[in-house]
CSV table of C-alpha atoms in Angstrom, one decimal:
chain,number,residue,atom,x,y,z
A,1,MET,CA,9.3,18.3,-13.0
A,2,GLU,CA,8.3,17.9,-9.4
A,3,ASP,CA,10.8,18.7,-6.6
A,4,LEU,CA,11.5,15.2,-5.3
A,5,PRO,CA,12.4,14.8,-1.6
A,6,ASP,CA,15.9,13.8,-0.3
A,7,ALA,CA,14.8,10.1,0.0
A,8,ALA,CA,17.4,9.1,2.6
A,9,VAL,CA,16.5,12.0,4.9
A,10,LEU,CA,12.7,11.6,4.5
A,11,ALA,CA,13.0,7.8,5.0
A,12,THR,CA,14.9,8.1,8.2
A,13,ARG,CA,12.6,10.8,9.6
A,14,LEU,CA,9.5,8.8,8.7
A,15,LYS,CA,10.8,5.5,10.2
A,16,ASN,CA,11.7,7.3,13.5
A,17,THR,CA,8.2,8.9,13.6
A,18,LEU,CA,6.5,5.5,13.2
A,19,ILE,CA,8.7,3.9,15.9
A,20,GLN,CA,7.7,6.7,18.2
A,21,TYR,CA,4.0,5.9,17.6
A,22,HIS,CA,4.7,2.2,18.1
A,23,SER,CA,6.2,2.9,21.5
A,24,LEU,CA,3.3,5.0,22.9
A,25,GLU,CA,1.9,3.7,26.1
A,26,ASP,CA,-1.4,1.8,26.0
A,27,ASP,CA,-3.2,4.4,28.1
A,28,LYS,CA,-2.8,7.0,25.3
A,29,TRP,CA,-5.2,5.1,23.1
A,30,ARG,CA,-9.0,4.7,23.2
A,31,VAL,CA,-10.7,1.8,21.5
A,32,ALA,CA,-12.6,2.9,18.4
A,33,LYS,CA,-13.8,-0.5,17.1
A,34,LYS,CA,-13.2,-4.1,18.2
A,35,MET,CA,-13.9,-7.3,16.2
A,36,LYS,CA,-12.9,-10.9,16.9
A,37,ASP,CA,-9.5,-10.7,15.3
A,38,VAL,CA,-8.8,-7.0,15.0
A,39,THR,CA,-8.8,-4.0,17.3
A,40,VAL,CA,-8.7,-0.4,16.3
A,41,TRP,CA,-7.8,2.4,18.7
A,42,ARG,CA,-7.4,6.2,18.2
A,43,LYS,CA,-5.9,9.2,19.8
A,44,PRO,CA,-5.9,12.9,18.7
A,45,SER,CA,-3.3,13.4,16.0
A,46,GLU,CA,-0.4,15.9,16.6
A,47,GLU,CA,-0.2,16.5,12.8
A,48,PHE,CA,-3.7,17.7,11.9
A,49,ASN,CA,-7.2,18.2,13.4
A,50,GLY,CA,-8.2,14.5,13.3
A,51,TYR,CA,-7.2,11.2,14.8
A,52,LEU,CA,-4.2,8.9,14.6
A,53,PHE,CA,-5.6,5.4,14.3
A,54,LYS,CA,-3.9,2.3,15.5
A,55,ALA,CA,-5.0,-1.2,14.3
A,56,GLN,CA,-3.7,-4.6,15.4
A,57,GLY,CA,-4.5,-8.1,14.5
A,58,VAL,CA,-2.9,-11.5,13.7
A,59,ILE,CA,-2.5,-12.6,10.0
A,60,ASP,CA,-2.0,-16.2,9.1
A,61,ASP,CA,1.0,-15.9,6.9
A,62,VAL,CA,4.8,-15.1,7.1
A,63,VAL,CA,6.0,-11.5,7.4
A,64,ASN,CA,7.5,-11.1,3.9
A,65,SER,CA,4.3,-12.3,2.2
A,66,VAL,CA,2.1,-10.0,4.3
A,67,ILE,CA,4.3,-6.9,3.6
A,68,ASP,CA,4.5,-7.8,-0.1
A,69,HIS,CA,0.7,-7.5,-0.2
A,70,ILE,CA,0.7,-4.1,1.6
A,71,ARG,CA,3.7,-2.3,0.0
A,72,PRO,CA,3.2,-0.5,-3.4
A,73,GLY,CA,3.0,-3.0,-6.2
A,74,PRO,CA,0.7,-5.1,-8.2
A,75,CYS,CA,-0.4,-7.3,-5.2
A,76,ARG,CA,-2.1,-4.4,-3.5
A,77,LEU,CA,-4.5,-3.5,-6.3
A,78,ASP,CA,-5.7,-7.1,-6.5
A,79,TRP,CA,-7.1,-7.3,-3.0
A,80,ASP,CA,-7.5,-3.8,-1.5
A,81,SER,CA,-11.2,-3.1,-2.2
A,82,LEU,CA,-10.8,0.6,-1.4
A,83,MET,CA,-7.9,1.2,-3.9
A,84,THR,CA,-9.0,1.8,-7.6
A,85,SER,CA,-5.6,2.6,-9.1
A,86,LEU,CA,-1.9,2.6,-8.2
A,87,ASP,CA,1.1,3.9,-10.2
A,88,ILE,CA,4.7,4.2,-9.2
A,89,LEU,CA,5.8,7.7,-10.3
A,90,GLU,CA,9.5,7.4,-9.2
A,91,TYR,CA,11.8,4.7,-7.8
A,92,PHE,CA,14.7,5.8,-5.6
A,93,GLU,CA,15.9,2.2,-4.8
A,94,GLU,CA,14.2,-1.1,-4.4
A,95,ASN,CA,12.5,-0.3,-1.1
A,96,CYS,CA,11.8,3.4,-1.7
A,97,CYS,CA,9.4,5.1,-4.2
A,98,VAL,CA,6.8,7.8,-4.9
A,99,MET,CA,3.4,6.4,-5.7
A,100,ARG,CA,0.1,7.8,-6.8
A,101,TYR,CA,-3.1,6.0,-5.9
A,102,THR,CA,-6.8,6.6,-6.0
A,103,THR,CA,-9.6,5.3,-3.6
A,104,ALA,CA,-13.2,4.6,-4.2
A,105,GLY,CA,-16.1,6.7,-2.7
A,106,GLN,CA,-17.2,5.6,0.8
A,107,LEU,CA,-20.2,5.9,3.0
A,108,TRP,CA,-22.7,5.9,0.1
A,109,ASN,CA,-20.4,8.4,-1.6
A,110,ILE,CA,-20.6,11.0,1.2
A,111,ILE,CA,-16.9,10.6,0.9
A,112,SER,CA,-16.1,11.0,-2.8
A,113,PRO,CA,-13.1,9.3,-4.6
A,114,ARG,CA,-9.7,10.6,-3.4
A,115,GLU,CA,-6.2,10.7,-4.9
A,116,PHE,CA,-3.0,10.5,-2.9
A,117,VAL,CA,0.7,11.0,-3.8
A,118,ASP,CA,2.8,9.3,-1.2
A,119,PHE,CA,6.5,8.6,-0.5
A,120,SER,CA,6.8,5.0,0.5
A,121,TYR,CA,9.6,3.2,2.3
A,122,THR,CA,10.0,-0.4,3.5
A,123,VAL,CA,12.7,-1.3,6.0
A,124,ASP,CA,13.8,-4.1,8.4
A,125,TYR,CA,12.3,-3.7,11.9
A,126,LYS,CA,13.4,-6.1,14.7
A,127,GLU,CA,12.6,-9.6,13.4
A,128,GLY,CA,10.2,-8.3,10.8
A,129,LEU,CA,9.5,-5.3,8.5
A,130,LEU,CA,8.0,-1.8,8.6
A,131,SER,CA,6.3,-0.4,5.5
A,132,CYS,CA,5.6,3.3,5.9
A,133,GLY,CA,4.5,6.4,4.0
A,134,ILE,CA,3.7,10.1,3.9
A,135,SER,CA,2.0,12.3,1.3
A,136,LEU,CA,4.0,14.7,-0.8
A,137,ASP,CA,2.8,18.1,-2.0
A,138,TRP,CA,2.6,17.1,-5.6
A,139,SER,CA,1.5,19.9,-7.9
A,140,GLU,CA,0.0,17.8,-10.7
A,141,LYS,CA,-3.6,17.2,-9.8
A,142,ARG,CA,-6.5,15.5,-11.6
A,143,SER,CA,-9.9,17.4,-11.5
A,144,GLU,CA,-12.0,14.3,-10.9
A,145,PHE,CA,-10.4,13.6,-7.5
A,146,VAL,CA,-10.1,15.4,-4.3
A,147,ARG,CA,-6.5,15.3,-3.2
A,148,GLY,CA,-6.2,13.7,0.3
A,149,TYR,CA,-3.1,13.8,2.5
A,150,ASN,CA,-1.6,11.0,4.6
A,151,HIS,CA,0.4,12.2,7.6
A,152,PRO,CA,3.1,9.7,8.7
A,153,CYS,CA,1.5,6.2,8.5
A,154,GLY,CA,2.8,2.7,8.3
A,155,TRP,CA,2.5,-1.0,9.1
A,156,PHE,CA,4.8,-3.0,11.4
A,157,CYS,CA,4.8,-6.7,10.8
A,158,VAL,CA,6.6,-9.2,13.0
A,159,PRO,CA,6.4,-13.0,13.4
A,160,LEU,CA,4.4,-14.2,16.4
A,161,LYS,CA,6.8,-15.5,19.0
A,162,ASP,CA,5.2,-18.9,19.5
A,163,SER,CA,4.1,-19.3,15.9
A,164,PRO,CA,6.5,-17.8,13.4
A,165,ASN,CA,4.4,-18.7,10.4
A,166,ARG,CA,1.8,-16.2,11.6
A,167,SER,CA,2.4,-12.4,11.9
A,168,LEU,CA,1.3,-9.7,14.2
A,169,LEU,CA,0.4,-6.7,12.0
A,170,THR,CA,0.1,-3.3,13.6
A,171,GLY,CA,-0.9,-0.2,11.5
A,172,TYR,CA,-0.8,3.5,12.2
A,173,ILE,CA,-3.0,5.7,10.0
A,174,GLN,CA,-3.8,9.4,10.0
A,175,THR,CA,-5.4,10.5,6.8
A,176,ASP,CA,-6.7,14.0,6.1
A,177,LEU,CA,-9.3,13.3,3.4
A,178,ARG,CA,-9.8,17.1,2.9
A,179,GLY,CA,-12.8,18.4,1.0
A,180,MET,CA,-16.2,19.3,2.5
A,181,ILE,CA,-16.9,16.4,4.8
A,182,PRO,CA,-17.6,16.3,8.6
A,183,GLN,CA,-14.7,14.9,10.6
A,184,SER,CA,-17.1,12.6,12.4
A,185,ALA,CA,-18.0,10.9,9.1
A,186,VAL,CA,-14.3,10.4,8.4
A,187,ASP,CA,-13.7,8.9,11.8
A,188,THR,CA,-16.6,6.4,11.4
A,189,ALA,CA,-15.3,5.4,8.0
A,190,MET,CA,-11.7,5.0,9.1
A,191,ALA,CA,-12.3,2.5,11.9
A,192,SER,CA,-14.5,0.3,9.6
A,193,THR,CA,-12.0,0.6,6.7
A,194,LEU,CA,-9.2,-0.7,8.9
A,195,ILE,CA,-11.2,-3.7,10.1
A,196,ASN,CA,-12.1,-4.5,6.5
A,197,PHE,CA,-8.4,-4.1,5.5
A,198,TYR,CA,-7.4,-7.0,7.7
A,199,GLY,CA,-10.2,-9.2,6.4
A,200,ASP,CA,-9.5,-8.5,2.7
A,201,LEU,CA,-5.7,-9.0,3.3
A,202,GLN,CA,-6.3,-12.4,5.0
A,203,LYS,CA,-8.5,-13.6,2.2
A,204,ALA,CA,-5.9,-12.5,-0.4
A,205,LEU,CA,-3.1,-14.3,1.4
A,206,GLN,CA,-5.2,-17.5,1.6
A,207,LYS,CA,-5.7,-17.5,-2.2
A,208,ALA,CA,-2.0,-16.7,-2.9
């Protein structure tokens, strides 16, 4: 049996870390990629030798619906083109779990399929929600996947002030893909992946 974290302690620490990222001044970020509806910034991560990415865009749906599509559960697999499987390994309470998920290869398989085991937590934030996560050192591994590691990451979703049926979605991602790949390839893939994430999410919500 794995050593499970103290969920309450980890959840509080994780939430506070994400709120700290969310309050960073604009001049700390450098634009990595910009599309019509979504902008991705980056700054050197303080957790590992890579970048902390920030993504922000407007989604045409209400906060609860957006977060239900992002948080661990059946919705996520239906639309997230990068995710190939998702299993809940342990529930702590309704808004708190340990999940294992796998991702497809990227950049013509220069980045091979990855597996992650993450602690996930969803909590109220201002008028909206925060869904955040961090990888756990889970000993059970599967040989066909390289085990990646998500340093503190999460999605803030709040209603637009002048249009409460639309949501401002802001994400913070810092993923160590591990394995033998150059960091520059990871950085290129990450900015594009985040842009695609918004497009795929918006399409899924329009169908829902």
